[in-house]
Structure formats: structure tokens, C-alpha cells
Amino acid sequence: MRKLMAMIMTIGLCPSAFAQMGHYEFIPYYGNNPFVFCKLGVPEDCWVPTDPQRGKYRVIDRKCFKSYSAKMYERVCSKGGMSAATPASRSAMRDPADASPGL
């Protein structure tokens, strides 16, 4: 019983360790599809992907560059592009313009 209480206390004191196990971030591009986001980037924000596995990109034009999407690309794609790709999130947050049938 003491070991169980000690384990519960440890878990309660270290919630950040469990928060890092899973990572979710909503992607407001391409219908929340991390695979397309990591492959294409956001050219409208004046950057293109160079190395998706590492989250590296190249700025095309500094004048129209928007760092918000580029920083999101670094976070999401360096983790394998799976941060938003759970089956529930894909079907629940579908883009209404997407005419493909739900999977």
C-alpha cells in the first residue's frame, strides 16, 4: 500500500513527464492534416519545407514571411508529423470544403 501511495504521489508531482508522452497541436492548414502540412508547408506565408523530418524550412521572401506557420512546422514535423493525426481528431475536425468521404 505504501508503494502505491508513493507512486501516486510521484505521478501527482510530475505531470509534465506524462504530458510530454503525447503531443497534440491543431493545424489550421489543410484541414488539420499533418501529412500534407509537413509535405507542402505554407507557400502563401513565403516559406517552403526543405527537410520535413527535422522541421527545416527555407524562407522564400522576407517581406511576406509569417513565422507563425513556420514555427508550427518546426514543432509538428520534427515530431514525425503525427501531432494532430489521431483518427478522432481527423474525423471530428474535418474541413467542410473537403468532399472526400470520412475514414
mmCIF file of C-alpha atoms in Angstrom:
data_model
loop_
_atom_site.group_PDB
_atom_site.id
_atom_site.type_symbol
_atom_site.label_atom_id
_atom_site.label_comp_id
_atom_site.label_asym_id
_atom_site.label_seq_id
_atom_site.Cartn_x
_atom_site.Cartn_y
_atom_site.Cartn_z
ATOM 1 C CA MET A 1 0.000 0.000 0.000
ATOM 2 C CA ARG A 2 2.861 2.361 0.773
ATOM 3 C CA LYS A 3 4.419 1.714 -2.634
ATOM 4 C CA LEU A 4 1.120 2.519 -4.313
ATOM 5 C CA MET A 5 0.785 5.772 -2.366
ATOM 6 C CA ALA A 6 4.387 6.688 -3.177
ATOM 7 C CA MET A 7 3.767 6.057 -6.864
ATOM 8 C CA ILE A 8 0.588 8.161 -6.834
ATOM 9 C CA MET A 9 2.447 10.984 -5.088
ATOM 10 C CA THR A 10 5.255 10.799 -7.654
ATOM 11 C CA ILE A 11 2.808 10.901 -10.554
ATOM 12 C CA GLY A 12 0.997 13.838 -8.978
ATOM 13 C CA LEU A 13 4.226 15.765 -8.565
ATOM 14 C CA CYS A 14 5.480 15.096 -12.108
ATOM 15 C CA PRO A 15 2.584 15.705 -14.509
ATOM 16 C CA SER A 16 4.907 17.204 -17.095
ATOM 17 C CA ALA A 17 6.522 13.806 -17.688
ATOM 18 C CA PHE A 18 3.177 12.401 -18.791
ATOM 19 C CA ALA A 19 2.263 15.491 -20.787
ATOM 20 C CA GLN A 20 5.339 15.001 -22.955
ATOM 21 C CA MET A 21 4.366 11.444 -23.886
ATOM 22 C CA GLY A 22 1.671 12.653 -26.280
ATOM 23 C CA HIS A 23 1.688 15.874 -28.245
ATOM 24 C CA TYR A 24 -1.304 17.417 -29.957
ATOM 25 C CA GLU A 25 -1.439 20.682 -31.795
ATOM 26 C CA PHE A 26 -4.287 21.785 -34.023
ATOM 27 C CA ILE A 27 -3.033 22.668 -37.514
ATOM 28 C CA PRO A 28 -5.188 25.384 -39.101
ATOM 29 C CA TYR A 29 -3.971 24.438 -42.586
ATOM 30 C CA TYR A 30 -5.067 21.663 -44.978
ATOM 31 C CA GLY A 31 -7.979 20.532 -42.821
ATOM 32 C CA ASN A 32 -5.736 19.734 -39.827
ATOM 33 C CA ASN A 33 -3.808 17.178 -41.908
ATOM 34 C CA PRO A 34 -0.207 16.974 -40.620
ATOM 35 C CA PHE A 35 0.997 14.847 -43.538
ATOM 36 C CA VAL A 36 0.031 17.425 -46.158
ATOM 37 C CA PHE A 37 1.231 20.266 -43.920
ATOM 38 C CA CYS A 38 4.661 18.664 -43.494
ATOM 39 C CA LYS A 39 4.949 17.864 -47.197
ATOM 40 C CA LEU A 40 3.835 21.213 -48.661
ATOM 41 C CA GLY A 41 4.401 23.729 -45.893
ATOM 42 C CA VAL A 42 2.536 27.013 -46.349
ATOM 43 C CA PRO A 43 3.813 28.692 -49.536
ATOM 44 C CA GLU A 44 1.354 31.584 -49.024
ATOM 45 C CA ASP A 45 3.373 32.504 -45.929
ATOM 46 C CA CYS A 46 6.523 32.675 -48.095
ATOM 47 C CA TRP A 47 8.402 29.584 -46.938
ATOM 48 C CA VAL A 48 8.844 26.042 -48.247
ATOM 49 C CA PRO A 49 9.937 22.834 -46.499
ATOM 50 C CA THR A 50 13.478 21.601 -47.042
ATOM 51 C CA ASP A 51 13.714 18.729 -44.529
ATOM 52 C CA PRO A 52 10.339 17.679 -43.066
ATOM 53 C CA GLN A 53 11.785 15.069 -40.674
ATOM 54 C CA ARG A 54 13.792 17.757 -38.918
ATOM 55 C CA GLY A 55 11.251 20.547 -39.362
ATOM 56 C CA LYS A 56 13.601 22.632 -41.518
ATOM 57 C CA TYR A 57 12.297 25.193 -43.988
ATOM 58 C CA ARG A 58 13.560 27.919 -46.325
ATOM 59 C CA VAL A 59 12.170 31.447 -46.451
ATOM 60 C CA ILE A 60 11.262 32.495 -49.991
ATOM 61 C CA ASP A 61 10.532 36.182 -49.369
ATOM 62 C CA ARG A 62 11.330 38.010 -46.121
ATOM 63 C CA LYS A 63 8.733 40.720 -46.798
ATOM 64 C CA CYS A 64 5.728 38.397 -46.639
ATOM 65 C CA PHE A 65 7.216 35.720 -44.333
ATOM 66 C CA LYS A 66 4.882 34.747 -41.472
ATOM 67 C CA SER A 67 6.744 32.992 -38.711
ATOM 68 C CA TYR A 68 3.613 31.581 -37.040
ATOM 69 C CA SER A 69 3.141 28.798 -39.583
ATOM 70 C CA ALA A 70 6.890 28.206 -39.922
ATOM 71 C CA LYS A 71 7.335 27.753 -36.161
ATOM 72 C CA MET A 72 4.341 25.406 -36.130
ATOM 73 C CA TYR A 73 6.005 23.450 -38.952
ATOM 74 C CA GLU A 74 9.163 23.093 -36.832
ATOM 75 C CA ARG A 75 7.183 21.802 -33.842
ATOM 76 C CA VAL A 76 4.822 19.448 -35.667
ATOM 77 C CA CYS A 77 7.021 17.975 -38.378
ATOM 78 C CA SER A 78 10.091 17.421 -36.222
ATOM 79 C CA LYS A 79 7.900 15.110 -34.107
ATOM 80 C CA GLY A 80 7.068 12.982 -37.133
ATOM 81 C CA GLY A 81 4.092 14.970 -38.383
ATOM 82 C CA MET A 82 1.775 12.961 -36.195
ATOM 83 C CA SER A 83 0.878 15.529 -33.566
ATOM 84 C CA ALA A 84 -2.605 16.084 -34.934
ATOM 85 C CA ALA A 85 -3.182 12.786 -36.654
ATOM 86 C CA THR A 86 -5.381 10.798 -34.359
ATOM 87 C CA PRO A 87 -8.392 9.167 -36.039
ATOM 88 C CA ALA A 88 -10.832 11.026 -33.801
ATOM 89 C CA SER A 89 -9.298 14.417 -34.471
ATOM 90 C CA ARG A 90 -9.178 13.834 -38.236
ATOM 91 C CA SER A 91 -12.855 12.967 -38.451
ATOM 92 C CA ALA A 92 -14.091 15.439 -35.851
ATOM 93 C CA MET A 93 -12.275 18.447 -37.275
ATOM 94 C CA ARG A 94 -12.821 17.926 -40.977
ATOM 95 C CA ASP A 95 -12.623 20.786 -43.395
ATOM 96 C CA PRO A 96 -16.167 21.384 -44.697
ATOM 97 C CA ALA A 97 -14.741 22.037 -48.167
ATOM 98 C CA ASP A 98 -13.212 18.563 -48.242
ATOM 99 C CA ALA A 99 -15.580 16.404 -50.290
ATOM 100 C CA SER A 100 -13.760 13.122 -49.714
ATOM 101 C CA PRO A 101 -15.615 10.514 -47.628
ATOM 102 C CA GLY A 102 -14.680 10.200 -43.966
ATOM 103 C CA LEU A 103 -12.339 7.400 -42.966
#
